[in-house]
Amino acid sequence: MKNTQTAHTGRHFLQIPGPTNVPDRVLQAIAMPTIDHRGPEFATLGKEVVSGMKRVFQTEGTVVIYPSSGTGAWEAALVNTMSPGDKVAMFETGQFATLWRQMAGRLGLEIEFVPGDWRRGVEPARVSEVLAADPEHRIKAVCVVHNETSTGVTTNIPAVRAAIDAARHPALLMVDTISSLASIDYRHDEWRVDVTVGGSQKGLMLPPGLGFNAVSEKALEVAKSAKMTRSYWDWAAMSETAQTGYFPYTPGTNLLFGLREALKMLLDEEGLPAVFARHSRHGEATRRAVRAWGLELLCENDAEFSNSLTAVLVPDGFDADRLRETILDAYDMSLGTGLGKVKGKVFRIGHLGHFNDLMLCGTLCGVEMGLHRAGVPHKPGGVAAALEYLSAV
Ligand SMILES: Cc1ncc(COP(=O)(O)O)c(C=O)c1O
């Protein structure tokens, strides 16, 4: 079979769980001439995107936009609120929780890392236990990944919040929403999250390159006395943007043009409730296809299924990356690789961002044909199961 990476005919299917497909009109917005980031036109843009992002985070509070990847926004959350030697509680939900933990370690924080098997979200009971064992309040933050992109498992954030409240513990709650923001319902204010971390390249339908923090009043207060060295990431320098529209350094001007367009699509045209419902429908259709193929979902708990991606286990003795290669070569579709502990064992189907029923159908067809071509044991009928569901609801 010819390698289609060098011979594209028709459109490539980018079905990794981010970066996601960027709508043409967002690409066109990004292609506009760069403007003076100290001029009046930029001030309007800056204010508009900050206020749009507040609606996405469902917050009235502070939103900071960095010209960075999501990893930068992770770092910003920690360095603005912590002091050297502070302790944080983190939970091993998958590869991204593990990477955030590694970062915290490199920054010199002490970490209580609660082990997990990568098939479940954070258990609120474990949060309660960890906090109950900390009567001196040495733990300064509870850090949770809302949607583990490596596993397709979500964590119930209100339940984590309730566990912190029940323990009467003052730790900040920090949540990574990099692969859930603008795809799965998320409420920064209502759930009383202190720092929410986001990125541009997933539900927001933009290329990579913007990182976000939504910040509570409590976290802003903590930041005033936090002693960790910070400069580029300092919220104090960035917090004026909502008022003035200007950034303390050169912003990602053209990505912000794209963000303005994407926000128009998400907030004003489709509306967030419809965005969440669309993702939920596509998540369910995908899971029905996987079950009909007789394959196993990595996520073990029905209440924690991710609606932005699905991680699928291949049968023992088969290599998920070989399957992905077959699908790329034969059908020009990129699926997400298994990361860290589940490398070779799972492939991930991204169904988030700029996506519709027929794109999902094409994606599932590519998987079904690929399973057949790669000789991975499965039952036929996954696509049919998804079609039946999509046609009915
Ligand atoms: C949940 C989650 N957190 C953090 C990151 C890291 O973000 P970035 O790769 O943009 O630095 C990712 C990237 O995919 C992610 O999915």
Short mmCIF file of C-alpha atoms and ligand atoms in Angstrom, two decimals:
data_model
loop_
_atom_site.label_atom_id
_atom_site.label_comp_id
_atom_site.label_asym_id
_atom_site.label_seq_id
_atom_site.Cartn_x
_atom_site.Cartn_y
_atom_site.Cartn_z
CA MET A 1 0.00 0.00 0.00
CA LYS A 2 1.28 3.39 -0.96
CA ASN A 3 2.16 5.69 1.91
CA THR A 4 -0.40 8.49 1.71
CA GLN A 5 1.76 10.80 3.82
CA THR A 6 3.52 11.64 0.59
CA ALA A 7 0.45 11.38 -1.65
CA HIS A 8 -2.59 13.08 -0.15
CA THR A 9 -5.75 12.78 -2.18
CA GLY A 10 -8.71 14.46 -0.52
CA ARG A 11 -8.57 15.77 2.97
CA HIS A 12 -6.36 14.36 5.72
CA PHE A 13 -8.36 13.20 8.75
CA LEU A 14 -6.74 14.67 11.87
CA GLN A 15 -8.49 12.72 14.60
CA ILE A 16 -5.93 12.94 17.36
CA PRO A 17 -7.28 14.44 20.58
CA GLY A 18 -5.63 17.74 19.81
CA PRO A 19 -4.39 19.69 18.08
CA THR A 20 -7.77 19.52 16.36
CA ASN A 21 -9.10 20.60 12.98
CA VAL A 22 -9.15 24.38 12.60
CA PRO A 23 -12.21 25.80 10.79
CA ASP A 24 -11.40 27.56 7.52
CA ARG A 25 -12.83 30.85 8.77
CA VAL A 26 -10.56 30.69 11.84
CA LEU A 27 -7.57 30.04 9.56
CA GLN A 28 -8.64 33.00 7.44
CA ALA A 29 -8.86 35.21 10.53
CA ILE A 30 -5.35 34.12 11.54
CA ALA A 31 -4.10 34.98 8.03
CA MET A 32 -5.04 38.66 8.39
CA PRO A 33 -2.16 41.15 8.51
CA THR A 34 -0.57 41.45 11.95
CA ILE A 35 -1.46 44.73 13.69
CA ASP A 36 0.38 47.00 16.14
CA HIS A 37 -0.05 45.38 19.54
CA ARG A 38 0.32 48.83 21.14
CA GLY A 39 -2.26 50.45 18.87
CA PRO A 40 -5.98 51.14 19.47
CA GLU A 41 -7.22 48.27 17.28
CA PHE A 42 -5.37 45.76 19.45
CA ALA A 43 -6.90 47.10 22.67
CA THR A 44 -10.35 46.19 21.37
CA LEU A 45 -9.18 42.72 20.35
CA GLY A 46 -7.50 42.06 23.70
CA LYS A 47 -10.56 43.06 25.70
CA GLU A 48 -12.88 41.08 23.45
CA VAL A 49 -10.96 37.81 23.71
CA VAL A 50 -10.51 38.06 27.48
CA SER A 51 -14.22 38.67 27.95
CA GLY A 52 -15.06 35.80 25.56
CA MET A 53 -12.73 33.47 27.43
CA LYS A 54 -14.46 34.37 30.70
CA ARG A 55 -17.67 33.04 29.19
CA VAL A 56 -15.88 29.85 28.11
CA PHE A 57 -14.47 29.29 31.61
CA GLN A 58 -17.85 30.33 33.05
CA THR A 59 -16.19 32.86 35.31
CA GLU A 60 -16.58 36.51 36.23
CA GLY A 61 -13.02 36.49 37.54
CA THR A 62 -9.58 36.99 36.06
CA VAL A 63 -8.50 35.28 32.84
CA VAL A 64 -4.89 35.41 31.70
CA ILE A 65 -3.86 34.54 28.14
CA TYR A 66 -0.25 33.53 27.45
CA PRO A 67 1.51 33.08 24.13
CA SER A 68 2.41 29.52 25.20
CA SER A 69 1.45 25.90 24.98
CA GLY A 70 -0.62 24.30 27.74
CA THR A 71 2.53 23.32 29.61
CA GLY A 72 3.28 27.01 30.13
CA ALA A 73 -0.17 27.53 31.62
CA TRP A 74 0.49 24.60 33.99
CA GLU A 75 3.70 26.27 35.12
CA ALA A 76 1.95 29.62 35.53
CA ALA A 77 -0.63 28.03 37.84
CA LEU A 78 2.09 26.67 40.12
CA VAL A 79 4.64 29.49 40.15
CA ASN A 80 2.06 32.18 40.86
CA THR A 81 0.61 30.45 43.90
CA MET A 82 3.33 28.34 45.52
CA SER A 83 6.44 29.03 47.59
CA PRO A 84 9.59 26.88 47.50
CA GLY A 85 9.07 23.63 49.44
CA ASP A 86 5.26 23.89 49.49
CA LYS A 87 3.40 20.63 49.18
CA VAL A 88 0.80 19.79 46.50
CA ALA A 89 -1.54 16.79 46.16
CA MET A 90 -1.67 15.29 42.68
CA PHE A 91 -3.46 12.20 41.36
CA GLU A 92 -2.18 9.70 38.83
CA THR A 93 -5.03 9.66 36.34
CA GLY A 94 -2.71 9.23 33.34
CA GLN A 95 0.19 10.68 31.40
CA PHE A 96 -0.77 14.34 31.74
CA ALA A 97 -1.22 14.13 35.50
CA THR A 98 2.19 12.42 35.57
CA LEU A 99 3.79 15.20 33.52
CA TRP A 100 2.27 17.92 35.69
CA ARG A 101 3.65 16.10 38.72
CA GLN A 102 7.10 15.96 37.10
CA MET A 103 6.95 19.69 36.51
CA ALA A 104 5.98 20.34 40.13
CA GLY A 105 8.96 18.25 41.22
CA ARG A 106 11.34 20.15 38.96
CA LEU A 107 10.03 23.40 40.42
CA GLY A 108 11.05 22.17 43.87
CA LEU A 109 7.59 21.40 45.27
CA GLU A 110 6.95 18.47 47.55
CA ILE A 111 4.35 16.17 46.03
CA GLU A 112 1.85 13.76 47.46
CA PHE A 113 1.18 11.68 44.33
CA VAL A 114 -1.80 9.37 44.74
CA PRO A 115 -1.29 6.34 42.47
CA GLY A 116 -3.92 5.29 39.96
CA ASP A 117 -4.39 2.64 37.27
CA TRP A 118 -5.14 5.07 34.39
CA ARG A 119 -8.69 3.74 34.03
CA ARG A 120 -10.52 5.98 36.47
CA GLY A 121 -10.75 9.62 37.45
CA VAL A 122 -9.79 11.08 40.80
CA GLU A 123 -11.79 9.46 43.58
CA PRO A 124 -13.16 12.10 45.94
CA ALA A 125 -12.66 9.65 48.83
CA ARG A 126 -8.92 9.66 48.12
CA VAL A 127 -8.92 13.47 48.20
CA SER A 128 -10.65 13.32 51.59
CA GLU A 129 -8.07 10.84 52.91
CA VAL A 130 -5.10 12.87 51.73
CA LEU A 131 -6.46 16.07 53.24
CA ALA A 132 -7.51 14.39 56.49
CA ALA A 133 -3.92 13.22 56.90
CA ASP A 134 -2.73 16.82 56.68
CA PRO A 135 -3.99 18.53 59.86
CA GLU A 136 -1.19 21.11 59.65
CA HIS A 137 -2.35 22.22 56.21
CA ARG A 138 1.00 21.70 54.56
CA ILE A 139 -0.79 20.86 51.31
CA LYS A 140 -1.27 24.14 49.49
CA ALA A 141 -3.00 22.87 46.36
CA VAL A 142 -5.02 19.93 45.08
CA CYS A 143 -4.22 19.54 41.36
CA VAL A 144 -6.54 17.54 39.13
CA VAL A 145 -6.76 16.90 35.38
CA HIS A 146 -10.43 17.30 34.41
CA ASN A 147 -10.17 15.29 31.19
CA GLU A 148 -7.17 12.94 30.99
CA THR A 149 -6.25 13.12 27.33
CA SER A 150 -4.13 9.98 27.62
CA THR A 151 -7.02 7.82 28.86
CA GLY A 152 -10.34 9.37 27.89
CA VAL A 153 -11.43 9.60 31.54
CA THR A 154 -12.96 12.65 33.20
CA THR A 155 -12.93 13.57 36.86
CA ASN A 156 -16.00 14.86 38.68
CA ILE A 157 -14.74 18.30 39.72
CA PRO A 158 -17.72 19.30 41.92
CA ALA A 159 -17.18 16.06 43.89
CA VAL A 160 -13.49 16.92 44.38
CA ARG A 161 -14.52 20.41 45.49
CA ALA A 162 -17.00 18.90 47.95
CA ALA A 163 -14.28 16.66 49.40
CA ILE A 164 -11.99 19.66 49.97
CA ASP A 165 -14.86 21.58 51.60
CA ALA A 166 -15.83 18.64 53.80
CA ALA A 167 -12.22 18.38 55.00
CA ARG A 168 -12.31 22.13 55.83
CA HIS A 169 -8.93 22.33 54.17
CA PRO A 170 -7.68 25.64 52.74
CA ALA A 171 -5.77 24.12 49.79
CA LEU A 172 -6.34 25.73 46.43
CA LEU A 173 -8.11 23.64 43.80
CA MET A 174 -6.29 23.67 40.45
CA VAL A 175 -7.80 21.99 37.41
CA ASP A 176 -6.31 21.22 34.00
CA THR A 177 -9.03 21.59 31.36
CA ILE A 178 -6.73 21.49 28.36
CA SER A 179 -8.76 18.81 26.57
CA SER A 180 -12.18 19.59 28.04
CA LEU A 181 -12.51 23.35 27.76
CA ALA A 182 -15.17 24.29 25.19
CA SER A 183 -16.04 20.59 24.70
CA ILE A 184 -17.26 19.33 28.08
CA ASP A 185 -19.23 21.45 30.54
CA TYR A 186 -16.87 23.19 32.93
CA ARG A 187 -17.76 25.88 35.48
CA HIS A 188 -14.84 27.69 37.08
CA ASP A 189 -16.93 29.91 39.38
CA GLU A 190 -19.80 27.60 40.26
CA TRP A 191 -17.39 24.76 41.12
CA ARG A 192 -15.18 27.18 43.03
CA VAL A 193 -11.99 26.26 41.27
CA ASP A 194 -9.04 28.49 42.10
CA VAL A 195 -6.90 28.07 39.01
CA THR A 196 -8.09 26.54 35.75
CA VAL A 197 -5.52 25.74 33.08
CA GLY A 198 -6.44 25.73 29.38
CA GLY A 199 -4.89 25.58 25.94
CA SER A 200 -5.92 26.71 22.46
CA GLN A 201 -5.45 23.59 20.37
CA LYS A 202 -8.40 21.41 21.36
CA GLY A 203 -12.00 22.47 21.98
CA LEU A 204 -11.22 26.06 21.04
CA MET A 205 -10.48 24.92 17.47
CA LEU A 206 -7.24 26.88 17.17
CA PRO A 207 -3.68 25.86 16.40
CA PRO A 208 -1.41 25.36 19.43
CA GLY A 209 0.16 28.47 20.90
CA LEU A 210 -2.16 30.01 23.50
CA GLY A 211 -2.25 29.00 27.16
CA PHE A 212 -4.87 30.19 29.66
CA ASN A 213 -5.33 30.55 33.39
CA ALA A 214 -8.67 31.41 34.96
CA VAL A 215 -7.96 32.63 38.48
CA SER A 216 -10.16 33.00 41.57
CA GLU A 217 -9.97 35.92 44.01
CA LYS A 218 -8.53 33.52 46.59
CA ALA A 219 -5.73 32.47 44.22
CA LEU A 220 -4.97 36.11 43.37
CA GLU A 221 -4.68 36.82 47.08
CA VAL A 222 -2.39 33.81 47.64
CA ALA A 223 -0.26 34.95 44.69
CA LYS A 224 0.56 38.21 46.51
CA SER A 225 2.64 36.35 49.10
CA ALA A 226 3.73 33.32 47.03
CA LYS A 227 7.50 33.26 46.82
CA MET A 228 8.29 31.08 43.85
CA THR A 229 10.51 32.78 41.29
CA ARG A 230 8.45 33.98 38.35
CA SER A 231 8.69 36.60 35.69
CA TYR A 232 7.20 35.72 32.31
CA TRP A 233 4.30 33.90 33.95
CA ASP A 234 3.53 36.53 36.60
CA TRP A 235 -0.24 37.12 36.77
CA ALA A 236 0.36 40.60 38.18
CA ALA A 237 1.89 41.71 34.90
CA MET A 238 -0.93 40.14 32.86
CA SER A 239 -3.97 41.01 34.92
CA GLU A 240 -4.41 44.45 33.39
CA THR A 241 -5.30 42.98 30.01
CA ALA A 242 -9.01 42.74 30.74
CA GLN A 243 -9.12 46.49 31.46
CA THR A 244 -6.69 47.85 28.88
CA GLY A 245 -6.63 45.08 26.27
CA TYR A 246 -2.83 45.27 26.17
CA PHE A 247 -0.29 42.60 27.08
CA PRO A 248 2.98 43.25 28.96
CA TYR A 249 4.91 41.67 26.09
CA THR A 250 4.26 40.82 22.47
CA PRO A 251 1.07 38.76 22.34
CA GLY A 252 0.25 36.02 19.84
CA THR A 253 -1.61 38.61 17.78
CA ASN A 254 -2.72 36.40 14.90
CA LEU A 255 -3.77 33.55 17.16
CA LEU A 256 -5.91 36.09 18.99
CA PHE A 257 -7.57 36.99 15.67
CA GLY A 258 -8.33 33.27 15.36
CA LEU A 259 -9.55 33.10 18.96
CA ARG A 260 -11.98 35.98 18.36
CA GLU A 261 -13.45 34.10 15.39
CA ALA A 262 -13.61 30.78 17.24
CA LEU A 263 -15.34 32.46 20.21
CA LYS A 264 -17.92 33.91 17.84
CA MET A 265 -18.65 30.41 16.54
CA LEU A 266 -18.72 28.73 19.96
CA LEU A 267 -20.47 31.37 22.06
CA ASP A 268 -22.66 33.38 19.70
CA GLU A 269 -23.55 31.01 16.88
CA GLU A 270 -23.66 27.47 18.29
CA GLY A 271 -23.81 28.35 22.00
CA LEU A 272 -21.95 26.45 24.72
CA PRO A 273 -24.87 24.16 25.72
CA ALA A 274 -25.15 22.97 22.10
CA VAL A 275 -21.36 22.57 21.89
CA PHE A 276 -21.43 20.31 24.95
CA ALA A 277 -24.43 18.34 23.63
CA ARG A 278 -22.68 17.80 20.28
CA HIS A 279 -19.59 16.42 22.00
CA SER A 280 -21.71 14.21 24.24
CA ARG A 281 -23.54 12.75 21.23
CA HIS A 282 -20.30 12.07 19.36
CA GLY A 283 -18.72 10.52 22.45
CA GLU A 284 -21.67 8.17 22.88
CA ALA A 285 -21.74 7.21 19.19
CA THR A 286 -18.01 6.42 19.32
CA ARG A 287 -18.38 4.26 22.42
CA ARG A 288 -21.24 2.36 20.78
CA ALA A 289 -19.00 1.66 17.79
CA VAL A 290 -16.17 0.44 20.03
CA ARG A 291 -18.47 -1.88 21.96
CA ALA A 292 -19.97 -3.26 18.76
CA TRP A 293 -16.45 -4.04 17.51
CA GLY A 294 -16.04 -6.05 20.71
CA LEU A 295 -13.12 -3.90 21.81
CA GLU A 296 -12.57 -2.56 25.31
CA LEU A 297 -12.70 1.06 26.40
CA LEU A 298 -9.81 2.14 28.61
CA CYS A 299 -12.24 4.13 30.80
CA GLU A 300 -13.81 1.69 33.24
CA ASN A 301 -16.47 3.88 34.77
CA ASP A 302 -19.52 4.89 32.73
CA ALA A 303 -19.91 8.06 34.77
CA GLU A 304 -16.42 9.20 33.76
CA PHE A 305 -16.45 8.74 29.97
CA SER A 306 -14.79 11.57 28.14
CA ASN A 307 -16.86 13.24 25.45
CA SER A 308 -13.84 14.72 23.71
CA LEU A 309 -11.87 11.54 23.06
CA THR A 310 -12.12 7.77 23.38
CA ALA A 311 -9.16 5.55 24.25
CA VAL A 312 -9.56 1.99 22.94
CA LEU A 313 -7.58 -1.06 24.09
CA VAL A 314 -6.38 -3.43 21.38
CA PRO A 315 -6.46 -7.17 22.17
CA ASP A 316 -3.36 -8.69 23.81
CA GLY A 317 -0.68 -9.55 21.29
CA PHE A 318 -1.60 -6.68 18.96
CA ASP A 319 0.18 -3.36 18.72
CA ALA A 320 -2.02 -0.27 18.71
CA ASP A 321 0.69 1.74 16.98
CA ARG A 322 0.86 -0.78 14.12
CA LEU A 323 -2.89 -0.32 13.70
CA ARG A 324 -2.46 3.46 13.68
CA GLU A 325 0.28 3.18 11.06
CA THR A 326 -1.93 0.99 8.89
CA ILE A 327 -4.76 3.51 9.14
CA LEU A 328 -2.46 6.41 8.33
CA ASP A 329 -0.93 4.63 5.36
CA ALA A 330 -4.14 3.27 3.93
CA TYR A 331 -6.67 5.98 4.76
CA ASP A 332 -4.66 9.09 5.56
CA MET A 333 -6.11 9.41 9.06
CA SER A 334 -4.09 10.27 12.18
CA LEU A 335 -5.31 8.75 15.45
CA GLY A 336 -3.81 9.44 18.87
CA THR A 337 -1.00 7.17 20.04
CA GLY A 338 -0.97 5.46 23.42
CA LEU A 339 1.12 7.54 25.83
CA GLY A 340 3.39 6.45 28.66
CA LYS A 341 2.21 3.29 30.42
CA VAL A 342 -0.36 2.45 27.74
CA LYS A 343 1.96 2.89 24.73
CA GLY A 344 1.17 0.23 22.12
CA LYS A 345 -1.88 -0.90 24.10
CA VAL A 346 -4.36 1.82 23.19
CA PHE A 347 -5.22 4.13 20.36
CA ARG A 348 -7.21 7.28 20.89
CA ILE A 349 -9.98 8.69 18.73
CA GLY A 350 -10.32 12.46 19.01
CA HIS A 351 -13.91 13.65 18.53
CA LEU A 352 -13.62 17.21 19.72
CA GLY A 353 -13.48 20.69 18.33
CA HIS A 354 -14.56 21.48 14.77
CA PHE A 355 -16.39 18.23 14.13
CA ASN A 356 -19.73 16.94 12.89
CA ASP A 357 -21.69 13.74 12.28
CA LEU A 358 -20.21 12.98 8.89
CA MET A 359 -16.65 13.62 10.10
CA LEU A 360 -17.32 11.16 12.91
CA CYS A 361 -18.73 8.63 10.43
CA GLY A 362 -15.62 8.97 8.25
CA THR A 363 -13.41 8.57 11.31
CA LEU A 364 -15.18 5.43 12.49
CA CYS A 365 -15.12 4.00 8.94
CA GLY A 366 -11.36 4.52 8.88
CA VAL A 367 -10.99 2.71 12.20
CA GLU A 368 -13.22 -0.19 11.13
CA MET A 369 -11.45 -0.62 7.79
CA GLY A 370 -8.10 -0.32 9.58
CA LEU A 371 -8.98 -3.02 12.13
CA HIS A 372 -9.82 -5.31 9.25
CA ARG A 373 -6.72 -4.46 7.21
CA ALA A 374 -4.36 -4.78 10.20
CA GLY A 375 -5.90 -8.12 11.18
CA VAL A 376 -6.99 -6.95 14.63
CA PRO A 377 -9.72 -9.32 15.84
CA HIS A 378 -13.05 -7.51 16.01
CA LYS A 379 -16.69 -7.91 15.14
CA PRO A 380 -18.17 -6.01 12.22
CA GLY A 381 -20.90 -3.47 12.84
CA GLY A 382 -19.25 -0.70 14.84
CA VAL A 383 -19.96 1.92 12.20
CA ALA A 384 -23.51 0.62 11.83
CA ALA A 385 -24.08 0.92 15.59
CA ALA A 386 -22.86 4.51 15.53
CA LEU A 387 -25.02 5.35 12.51
CA GLU A 388 -28.08 3.90 14.14
CA TYR A 389 -27.52 6.05 17.23
CA LEU A 390 -26.71 9.20 15.28
CA SER A 391 -29.79 8.79 13.08
CA ALA A 392 -32.06 8.32 16.09
CA VAL A 393 -30.98 11.24 18.31
C1 LIG B 1 -4.72 17.32 29.65
C2 LIG B 1 -3.47 17.95 29.10
N1 LIG B 1 -2.69 18.66 29.92
C3 LIG B 1 -1.57 19.25 29.49
C4 LIG B 1 -1.16 19.14 28.18
C5 LIG B 1 0.11 19.80 27.74
O1 LIG B 1 -0.21 20.84 26.86
P1 LIG B 1 0.81 21.30 25.71
O2 LIG B 1 1.21 20.06 24.98
O3 LIG B 1 -0.01 22.26 24.90
O4 LIG B 1 1.95 21.96 26.36
C6 LIG B 1 -1.93 18.41 27.29
C7 LIG B 1 -1.53 18.25 25.88
O5 LIG B 1 -2.09 17.51 25.12
C8 LIG B 1 -3.11 17.80 27.75
O6 LIG B 1 -3.89 17.08 26.94
#
